[in-house]
Short mmCIF file of C-alpha atoms in Angstrom, two decimals:
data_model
loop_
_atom_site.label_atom_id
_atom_site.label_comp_id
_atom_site.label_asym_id
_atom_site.label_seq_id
_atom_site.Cartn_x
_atom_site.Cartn_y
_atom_site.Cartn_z
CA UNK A 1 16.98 -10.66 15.57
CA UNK A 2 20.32 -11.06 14.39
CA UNK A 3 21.34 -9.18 11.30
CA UNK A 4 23.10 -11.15 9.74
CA UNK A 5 19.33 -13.34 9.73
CA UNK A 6 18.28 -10.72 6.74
CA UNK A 7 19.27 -11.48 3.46
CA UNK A 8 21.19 -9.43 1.15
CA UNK A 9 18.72 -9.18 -1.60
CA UNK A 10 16.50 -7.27 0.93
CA UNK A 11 19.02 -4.28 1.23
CA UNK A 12 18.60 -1.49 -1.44
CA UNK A 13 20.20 1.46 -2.50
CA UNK A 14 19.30 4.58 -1.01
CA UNK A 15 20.05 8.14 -2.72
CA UNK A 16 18.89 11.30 -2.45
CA UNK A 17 16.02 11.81 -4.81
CA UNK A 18 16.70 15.57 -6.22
CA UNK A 19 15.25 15.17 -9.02
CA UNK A 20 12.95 12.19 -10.10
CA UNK A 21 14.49 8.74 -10.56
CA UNK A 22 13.85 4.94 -10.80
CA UNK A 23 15.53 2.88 -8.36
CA UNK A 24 17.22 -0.17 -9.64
CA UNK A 25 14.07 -2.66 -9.07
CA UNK A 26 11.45 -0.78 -10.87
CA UNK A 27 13.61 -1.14 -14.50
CA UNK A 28 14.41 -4.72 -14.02
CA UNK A 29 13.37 -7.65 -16.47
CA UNK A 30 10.36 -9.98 -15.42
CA UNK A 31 12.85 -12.82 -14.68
CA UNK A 32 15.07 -10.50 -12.59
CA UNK A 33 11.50 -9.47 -10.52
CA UNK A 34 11.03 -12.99 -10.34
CA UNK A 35 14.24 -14.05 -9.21
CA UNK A 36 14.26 -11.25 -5.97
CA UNK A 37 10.22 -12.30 -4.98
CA UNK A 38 12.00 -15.77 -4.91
CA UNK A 39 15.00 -15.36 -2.39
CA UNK A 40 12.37 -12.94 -0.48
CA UNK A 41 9.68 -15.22 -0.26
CA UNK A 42 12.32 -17.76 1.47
CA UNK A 43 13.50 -15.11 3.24
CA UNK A 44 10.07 -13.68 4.98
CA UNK A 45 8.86 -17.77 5.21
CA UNK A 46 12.32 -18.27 7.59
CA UNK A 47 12.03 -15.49 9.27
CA UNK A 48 8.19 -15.92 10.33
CA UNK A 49 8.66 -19.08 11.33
CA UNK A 50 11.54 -18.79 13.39
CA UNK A 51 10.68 -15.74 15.20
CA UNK A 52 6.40 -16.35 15.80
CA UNK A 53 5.49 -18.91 17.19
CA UNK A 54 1.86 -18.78 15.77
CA UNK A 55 3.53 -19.42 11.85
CA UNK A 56 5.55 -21.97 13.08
CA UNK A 57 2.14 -24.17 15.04
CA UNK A 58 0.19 -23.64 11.78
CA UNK A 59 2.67 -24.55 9.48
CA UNK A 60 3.70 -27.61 11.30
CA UNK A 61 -0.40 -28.45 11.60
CA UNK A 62 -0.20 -28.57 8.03
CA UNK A 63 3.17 -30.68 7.33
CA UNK A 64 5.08 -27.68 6.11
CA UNK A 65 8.50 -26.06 6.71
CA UNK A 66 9.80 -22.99 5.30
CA UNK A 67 12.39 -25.45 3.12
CA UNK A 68 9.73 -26.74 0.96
CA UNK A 69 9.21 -23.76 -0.43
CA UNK A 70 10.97 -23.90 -3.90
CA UNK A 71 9.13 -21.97 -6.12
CA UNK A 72 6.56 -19.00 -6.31
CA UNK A 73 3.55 -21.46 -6.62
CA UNK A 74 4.48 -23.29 -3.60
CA UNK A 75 3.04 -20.39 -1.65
CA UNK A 76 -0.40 -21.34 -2.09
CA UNK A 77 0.16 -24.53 0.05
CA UNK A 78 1.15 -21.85 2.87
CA UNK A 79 -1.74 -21.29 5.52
CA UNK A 80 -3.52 -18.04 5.30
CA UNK A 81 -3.62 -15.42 7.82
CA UNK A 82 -6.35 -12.76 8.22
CA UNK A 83 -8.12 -9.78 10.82
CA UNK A 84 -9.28 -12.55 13.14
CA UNK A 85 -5.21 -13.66 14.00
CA UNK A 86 -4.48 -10.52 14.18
CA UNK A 87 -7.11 -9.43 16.61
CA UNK A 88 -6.46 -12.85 19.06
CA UNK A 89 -3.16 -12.15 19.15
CA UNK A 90 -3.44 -8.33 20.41
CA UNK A 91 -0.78 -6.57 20.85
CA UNK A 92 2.31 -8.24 20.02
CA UNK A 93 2.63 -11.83 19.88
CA UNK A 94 2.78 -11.60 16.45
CA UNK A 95 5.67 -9.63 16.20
CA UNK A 96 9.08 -11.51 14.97
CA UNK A 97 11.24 -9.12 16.58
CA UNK A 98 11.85 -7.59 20.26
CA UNK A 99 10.19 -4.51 21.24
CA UNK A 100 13.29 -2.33 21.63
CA UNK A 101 13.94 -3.41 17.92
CA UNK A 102 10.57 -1.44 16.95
CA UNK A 103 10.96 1.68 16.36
CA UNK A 104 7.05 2.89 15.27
CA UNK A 105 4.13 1.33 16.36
CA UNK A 106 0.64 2.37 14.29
CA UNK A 107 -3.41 1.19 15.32
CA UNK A 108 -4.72 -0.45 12.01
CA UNK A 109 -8.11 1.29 12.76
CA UNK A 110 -11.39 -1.30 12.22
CA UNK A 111 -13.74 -0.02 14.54
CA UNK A 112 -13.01 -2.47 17.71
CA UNK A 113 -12.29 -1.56 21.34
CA UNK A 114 -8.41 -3.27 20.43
CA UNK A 115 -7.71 -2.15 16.89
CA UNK A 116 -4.34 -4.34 15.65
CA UNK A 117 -0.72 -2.93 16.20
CA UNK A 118 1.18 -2.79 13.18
CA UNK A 119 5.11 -2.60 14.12
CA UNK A 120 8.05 -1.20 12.45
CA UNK A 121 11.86 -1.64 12.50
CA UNK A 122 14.03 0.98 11.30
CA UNK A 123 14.68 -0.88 8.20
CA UNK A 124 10.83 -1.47 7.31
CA UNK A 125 10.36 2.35 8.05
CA UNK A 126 13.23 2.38 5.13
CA UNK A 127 11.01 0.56 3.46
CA UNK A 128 7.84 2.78 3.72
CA UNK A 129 9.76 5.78 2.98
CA UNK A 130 11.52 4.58 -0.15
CA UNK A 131 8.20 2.86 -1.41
CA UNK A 132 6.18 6.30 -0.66
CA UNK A 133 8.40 8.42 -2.23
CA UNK A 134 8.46 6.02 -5.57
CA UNK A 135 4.56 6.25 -5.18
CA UNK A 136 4.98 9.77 -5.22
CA UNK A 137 7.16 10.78 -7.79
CA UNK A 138 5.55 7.84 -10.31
CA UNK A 139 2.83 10.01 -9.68
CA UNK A 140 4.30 13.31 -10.90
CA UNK A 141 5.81 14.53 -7.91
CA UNK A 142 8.65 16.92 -8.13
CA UNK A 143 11.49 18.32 -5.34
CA UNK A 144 10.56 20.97 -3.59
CA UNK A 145 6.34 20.08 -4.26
CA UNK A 146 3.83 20.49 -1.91
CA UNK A 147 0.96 17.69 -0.77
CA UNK A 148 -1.57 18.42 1.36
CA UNK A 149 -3.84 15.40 2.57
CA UNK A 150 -7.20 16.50 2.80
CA UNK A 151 -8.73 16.17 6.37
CA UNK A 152 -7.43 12.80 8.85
CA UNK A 153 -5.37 9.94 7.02
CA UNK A 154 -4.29 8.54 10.66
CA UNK A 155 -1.46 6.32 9.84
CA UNK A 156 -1.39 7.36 6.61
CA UNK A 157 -0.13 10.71 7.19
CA UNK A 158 2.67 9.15 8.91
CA UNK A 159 3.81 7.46 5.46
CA UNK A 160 2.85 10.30 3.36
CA UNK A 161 5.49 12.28 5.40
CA UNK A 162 8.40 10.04 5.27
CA UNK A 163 7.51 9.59 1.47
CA UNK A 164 7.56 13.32 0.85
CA UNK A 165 10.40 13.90 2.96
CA UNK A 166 12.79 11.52 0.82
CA UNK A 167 11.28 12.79 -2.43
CA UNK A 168 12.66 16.71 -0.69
CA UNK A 169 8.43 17.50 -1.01
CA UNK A 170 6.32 19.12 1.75
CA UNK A 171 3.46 17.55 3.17
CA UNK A 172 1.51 20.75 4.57
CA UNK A 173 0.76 19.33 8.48
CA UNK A 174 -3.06 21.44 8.90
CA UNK A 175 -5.82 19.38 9.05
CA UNK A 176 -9.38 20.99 8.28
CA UNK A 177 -12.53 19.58 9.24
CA UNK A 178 -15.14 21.69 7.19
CA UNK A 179 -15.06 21.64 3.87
CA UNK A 180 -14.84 25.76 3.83
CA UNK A 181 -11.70 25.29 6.22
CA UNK A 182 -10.24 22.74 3.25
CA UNK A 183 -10.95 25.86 0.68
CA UNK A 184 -9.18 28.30 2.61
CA UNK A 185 -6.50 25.85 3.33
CA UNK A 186 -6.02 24.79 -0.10
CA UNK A 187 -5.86 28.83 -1.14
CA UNK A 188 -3.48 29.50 1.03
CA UNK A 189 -1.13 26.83 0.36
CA UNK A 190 -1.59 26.14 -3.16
CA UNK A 191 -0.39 22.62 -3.10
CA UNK A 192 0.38 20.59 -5.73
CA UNK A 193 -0.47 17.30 -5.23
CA UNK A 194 -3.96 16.46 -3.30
CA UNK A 195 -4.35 13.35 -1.06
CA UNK A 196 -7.98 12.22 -0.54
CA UNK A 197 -10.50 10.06 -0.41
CA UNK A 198 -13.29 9.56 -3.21
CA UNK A 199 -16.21 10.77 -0.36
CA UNK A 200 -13.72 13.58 1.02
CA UNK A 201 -13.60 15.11 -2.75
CA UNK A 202 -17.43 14.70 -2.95
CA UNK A 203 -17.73 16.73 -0.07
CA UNK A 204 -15.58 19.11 -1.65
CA UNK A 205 -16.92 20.13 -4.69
CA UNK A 206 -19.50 21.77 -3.90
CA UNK A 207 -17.98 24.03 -1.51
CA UNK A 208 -15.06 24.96 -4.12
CA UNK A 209 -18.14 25.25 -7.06
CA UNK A 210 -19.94 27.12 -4.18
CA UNK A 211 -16.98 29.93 -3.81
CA UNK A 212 -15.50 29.34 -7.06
CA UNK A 213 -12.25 28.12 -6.76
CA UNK A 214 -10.30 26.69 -9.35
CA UNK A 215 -8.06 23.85 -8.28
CA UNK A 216 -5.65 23.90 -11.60
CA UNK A 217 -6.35 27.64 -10.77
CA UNK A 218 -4.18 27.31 -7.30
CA UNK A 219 -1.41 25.46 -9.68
CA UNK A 220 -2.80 21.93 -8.08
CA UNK A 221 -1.68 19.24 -10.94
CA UNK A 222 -2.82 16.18 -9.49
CA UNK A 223 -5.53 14.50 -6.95
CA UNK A 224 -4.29 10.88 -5.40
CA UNK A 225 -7.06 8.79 -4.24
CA UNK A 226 -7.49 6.78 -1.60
CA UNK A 227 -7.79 4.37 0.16
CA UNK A 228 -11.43 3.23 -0.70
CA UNK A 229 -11.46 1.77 -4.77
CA UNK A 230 -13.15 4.55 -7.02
CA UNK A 231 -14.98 3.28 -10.04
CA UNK A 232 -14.33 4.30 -13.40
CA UNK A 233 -17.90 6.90 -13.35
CA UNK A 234 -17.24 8.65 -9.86
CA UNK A 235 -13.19 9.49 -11.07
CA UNK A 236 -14.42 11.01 -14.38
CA UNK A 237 -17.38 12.52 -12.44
CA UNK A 238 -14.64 13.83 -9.96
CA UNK A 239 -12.31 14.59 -12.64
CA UNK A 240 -14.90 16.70 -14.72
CA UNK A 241 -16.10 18.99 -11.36
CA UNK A 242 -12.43 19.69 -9.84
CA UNK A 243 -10.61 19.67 -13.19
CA UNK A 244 -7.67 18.07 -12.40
CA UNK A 245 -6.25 14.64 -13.18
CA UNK A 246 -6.77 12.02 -10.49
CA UNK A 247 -4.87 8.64 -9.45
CA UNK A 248 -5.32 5.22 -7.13
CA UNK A 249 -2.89 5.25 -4.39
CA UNK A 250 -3.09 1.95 -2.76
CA UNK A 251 -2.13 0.57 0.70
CA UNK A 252 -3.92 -1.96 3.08
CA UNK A 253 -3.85 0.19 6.85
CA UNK A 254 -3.02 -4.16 8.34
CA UNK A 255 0.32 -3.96 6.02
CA UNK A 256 1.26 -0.69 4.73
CA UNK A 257 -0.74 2.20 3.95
CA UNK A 258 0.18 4.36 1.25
CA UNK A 259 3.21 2.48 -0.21
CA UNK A 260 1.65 -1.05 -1.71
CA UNK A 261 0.90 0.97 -5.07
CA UNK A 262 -0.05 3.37 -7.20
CA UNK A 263 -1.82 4.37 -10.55
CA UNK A 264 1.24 5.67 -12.60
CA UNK A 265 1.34 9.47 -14.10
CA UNK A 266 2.48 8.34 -17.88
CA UNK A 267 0.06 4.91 -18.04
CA UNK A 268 -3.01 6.34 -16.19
CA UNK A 269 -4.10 2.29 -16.41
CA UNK A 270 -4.33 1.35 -12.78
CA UNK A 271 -2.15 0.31 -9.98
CA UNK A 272 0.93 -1.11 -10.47
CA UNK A 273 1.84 -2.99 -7.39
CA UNK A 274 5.31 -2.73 -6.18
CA UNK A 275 6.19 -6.39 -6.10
CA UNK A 276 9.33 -6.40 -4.72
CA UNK A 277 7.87 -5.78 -1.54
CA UNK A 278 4.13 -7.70 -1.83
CA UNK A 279 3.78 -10.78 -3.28
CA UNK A 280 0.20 -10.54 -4.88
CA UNK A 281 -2.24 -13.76 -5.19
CA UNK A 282 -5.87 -13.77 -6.33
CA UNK A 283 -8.28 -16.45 -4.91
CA UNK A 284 -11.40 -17.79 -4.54
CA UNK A 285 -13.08 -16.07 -1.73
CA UNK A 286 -15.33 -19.53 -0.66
CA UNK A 287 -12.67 -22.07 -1.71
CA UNK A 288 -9.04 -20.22 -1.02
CA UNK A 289 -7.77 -21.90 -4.55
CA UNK A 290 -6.06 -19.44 -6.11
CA UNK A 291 -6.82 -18.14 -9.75
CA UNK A 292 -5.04 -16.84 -12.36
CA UNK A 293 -4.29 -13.54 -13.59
CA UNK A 294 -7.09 -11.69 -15.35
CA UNK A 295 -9.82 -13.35 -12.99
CA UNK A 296 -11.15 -11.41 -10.25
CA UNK A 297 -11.29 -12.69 -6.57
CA UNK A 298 -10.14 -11.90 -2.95
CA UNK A 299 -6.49 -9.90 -3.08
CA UNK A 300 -4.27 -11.56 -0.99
CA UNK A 301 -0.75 -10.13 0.04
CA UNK A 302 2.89 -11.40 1.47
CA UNK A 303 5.63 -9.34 2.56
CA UNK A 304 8.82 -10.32 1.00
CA UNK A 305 10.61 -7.32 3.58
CA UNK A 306 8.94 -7.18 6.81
CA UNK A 307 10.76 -7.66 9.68
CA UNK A 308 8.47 -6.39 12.46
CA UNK A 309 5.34 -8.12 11.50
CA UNK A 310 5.86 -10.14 8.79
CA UNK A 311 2.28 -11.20 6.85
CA UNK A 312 2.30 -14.62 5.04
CA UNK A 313 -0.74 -14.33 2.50
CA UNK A 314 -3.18 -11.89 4.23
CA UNK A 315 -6.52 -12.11 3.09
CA UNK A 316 -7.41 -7.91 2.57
CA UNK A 317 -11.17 -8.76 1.89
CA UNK A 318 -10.96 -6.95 -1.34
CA UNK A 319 -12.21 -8.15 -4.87
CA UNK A 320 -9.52 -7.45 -7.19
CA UNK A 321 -8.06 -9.20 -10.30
CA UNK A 322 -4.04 -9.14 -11.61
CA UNK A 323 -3.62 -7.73 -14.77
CA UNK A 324 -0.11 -8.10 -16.91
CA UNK A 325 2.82 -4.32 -15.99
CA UNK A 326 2.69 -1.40 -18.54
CA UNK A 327 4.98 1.04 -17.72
CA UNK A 328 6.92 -1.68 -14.81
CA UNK A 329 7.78 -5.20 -15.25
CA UNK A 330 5.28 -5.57 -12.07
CA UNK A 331 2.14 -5.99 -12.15
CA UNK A 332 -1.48 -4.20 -12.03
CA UNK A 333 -3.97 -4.45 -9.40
CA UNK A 334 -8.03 -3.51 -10.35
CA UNK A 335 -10.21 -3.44 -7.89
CA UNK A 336 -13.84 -3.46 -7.92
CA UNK A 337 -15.83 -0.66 -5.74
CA UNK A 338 -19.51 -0.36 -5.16
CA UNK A 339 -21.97 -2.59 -6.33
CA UNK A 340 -19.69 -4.64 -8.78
CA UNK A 341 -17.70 -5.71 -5.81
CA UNK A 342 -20.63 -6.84 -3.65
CA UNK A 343 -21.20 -10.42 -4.90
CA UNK A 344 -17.72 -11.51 -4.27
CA UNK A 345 -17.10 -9.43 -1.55
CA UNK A 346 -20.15 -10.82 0.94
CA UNK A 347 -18.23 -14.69 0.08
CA UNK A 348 -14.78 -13.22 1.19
#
C-alpha cells in the first residue's frame, strides 16, 4: 500500500511517556471526536475496499461505494462482517496489505483446528502500543511500575508488553500455572498492577487466604480485569477477598486485545472506549437495526486505523449498551456477563 493512501488525521504524536499524560485526542471536544471518527471512517471504508476484494463484492452486492458515506449514520447501511468471514477466508485474503508489509501476525484463539490470523503493520503495532499504554496509565499506572499478568493471556501478553514498554513499566515475563506458583510469584515480585481474569482471581483467593498473603500487603494497588465481563456482585466479591481496587480492561482477541478500553482510575464507572480508534454501534441481535445509546444489544466495532486487517462493523457477539463519556469526551461501554446477558446473547 502506498503511503501516501493513509490519511493524515490517522498519524499521532508520539512522546515518551515519563510521567503520566493525555495525548491530544483523549482532551478533545465531542465535535472535534466527531470530526476525526468522520475522516477515519472514510478513510478505513477506502482503504477496505480498495485493497480486499471480499469488501469491495459485498459492498457492490448491496449498491454501495465507499463515497456515499457522508456521515456517521451512513455506516449502518454498510454490510456487516463477523467469525464466519473470517474463518472462510483463512489465512490472509482478508488482509489489505502485502505480507512483507506485516510485521506481527497473532491466532485469534476460538477453539477451531484454523483459529483466524489477525495481522499487523508497523503503524497498527503503533497503534496497540500507544492505545495500551493510555489503557494503562488511565488506569493508575506509573514509570518505572511493575504488571504481572496472571497465568497465559496469549496475544494479550504481546500488547500488554508494548503497552508497558511505552508507559517505561515492566511486565514481569513468568508465567505460573498453580495457583501456589502465582503466590510465590506475586511475593517475589511485588507488582503493582495485576492482569487477570475474573475465574483466574477466583482461583486465587483461596490460595492467598490459604497462606495469608496480603495483596495491598506486597504494595499491589490495582487488579485489571479481563477479558470475560465481570458483574457488579463477583468485582465487589473479588474486591472484598483480595482487597484491592479492580478495573475492566477491554479488547476483542478478532480486533485488538487489550487496547479497545478501559474502566478509568478517577471515574471507576465503566469502560470508556477509545473512539478514535473503534467506531462503536449497538444493534439488534435478530434484526441488525441499530439502537440508540442507553439500549442494550449486540456491540459492534469498526476500525477507523487498521491497515493490516481492517474490520468494517464486526459483530463481537457481546450484549452491551453505550452510555454518554465521564472523565473523556468518548464514550462508555457496559456489558452484561452471566445470566443477564443470556437472553440477548443466544439471538446474537
Amino acid at each position: 500500500m502506498n503511503a501516501n493512501t493513509r490519511l493524515d488525521v490517522i498519524a499521532f504524536e508520539q512522546r515518551p511517556l515519563t510521567q503520566p499524560q493525555r495525548d491530544t485526542l483523549e482532551t478533545c471536544s465531542l465535535e472535534q471526536l466527531r470530526d476525526v471518527q468522520l475522516r477515519r471512517l472514510r478513510w478505513s471504508l477506502k482503504h477496505a475496499w480498495r485493497n480486499v476484494p471480499w469488501y469491495r463484492q459485498q459492498f457492490e452486492a448491496m449498491g454501495l461505494h465507499p463515497e456515499q458515506f457522508q456521515q456517521l449514520e451512513d455506516l449502518a447501511r454498510f454490510p456487516f462482517i463477523g467469525n464466519a468471514e473470517l474463518h472462510h477466508h483463512y489465512p490472509f485474503s482478508l488482509f489489505a496489505v502485502s505480507p512483507r508489509q506485516v510485521v506481527r501476525l497473532q491466532a485469534c484463539h476460538d477453539g477451531s483446528a484454523r483459529s483466524p490470523l489477525i495481522g499487523y503493520t508497523r503503524n497498527d503495532q503503533e497503534v496497540w502500543a500507544t492505545l495500551v499504554a493510555r489503557s494503562l496509565r488511565v488506569a493508575g499506572a506509573h514509570a518505572g511500575d511493575r504488571l504481572y499478568a496472571l497465568g497465559s493471556l496469549d496475544g494479550a501478553s504481546a500488547g500488554l508488553q508494548l503497552g508497558a514498554e511505552r508507559l517505561h513499566c515492566a511486565l514481569i515475563p513468568l508465567a505460573a500455572r498453580e495457583a501456589y506458583e502465582q503466590v510465590r510469584l506475586l511475593c517475589d515480585f511485588q507488582p503493582q498492577i495485576l492482569v487477570a481474569s475474573p475465574a483466574q482471581l477466583l482461583a486465587l483467593a483461596p490460595e492467598l487466604e490459604r497462606q495469608g498473603v496480603s495483596l495491598p500487603g506486597l504494595s499491589l494497588r490495582t487488579v485489571l480485569l479481563g477479558p470475560q465481563p465481570c458483574s457488579t456482585s463477583l468485582r465487589h466479591e473479588l474486591e472484598r477477598r483480595l482487597g484491592v481496587q479492580t478495573l475492566a480492561l477491554y479488547g476483542v482477541s478478532a480486533l485488538m486485545d487489550p487496547g479497545i478500553g478501559m474502566e478509568c482510575l478517577e471515574s471507576g464507572d465503566g469502560i470508556t472506549l477509545w473512539e478514535d480508534h473503534f467506531y462503536p454501534e449497538i444493534i439488534d441481535p435478530d434484526s441488525g437495526t441499530p439502537l440508540p445509546d442507553g439500549q442494550f444489544g449486540e456491540v459492534v466495532l469498526t476500525t477507523l486505523s487498521r491497515e493490516a486487517l481492517p474490520m468494517i462493523r464486526y459483530r463481537t457477539g457481546e450484549i452491551g449498551r453505550l452510555l454518554p463519556g465521564t472523565s473523556h469526551s468518548m464514550r462508555r461501554l457496559e456489558r452484561l456477563a452471566g445470566p443477564e446477558a443470556k437472553p440477548l446473547r443466544q439471538s446474537a
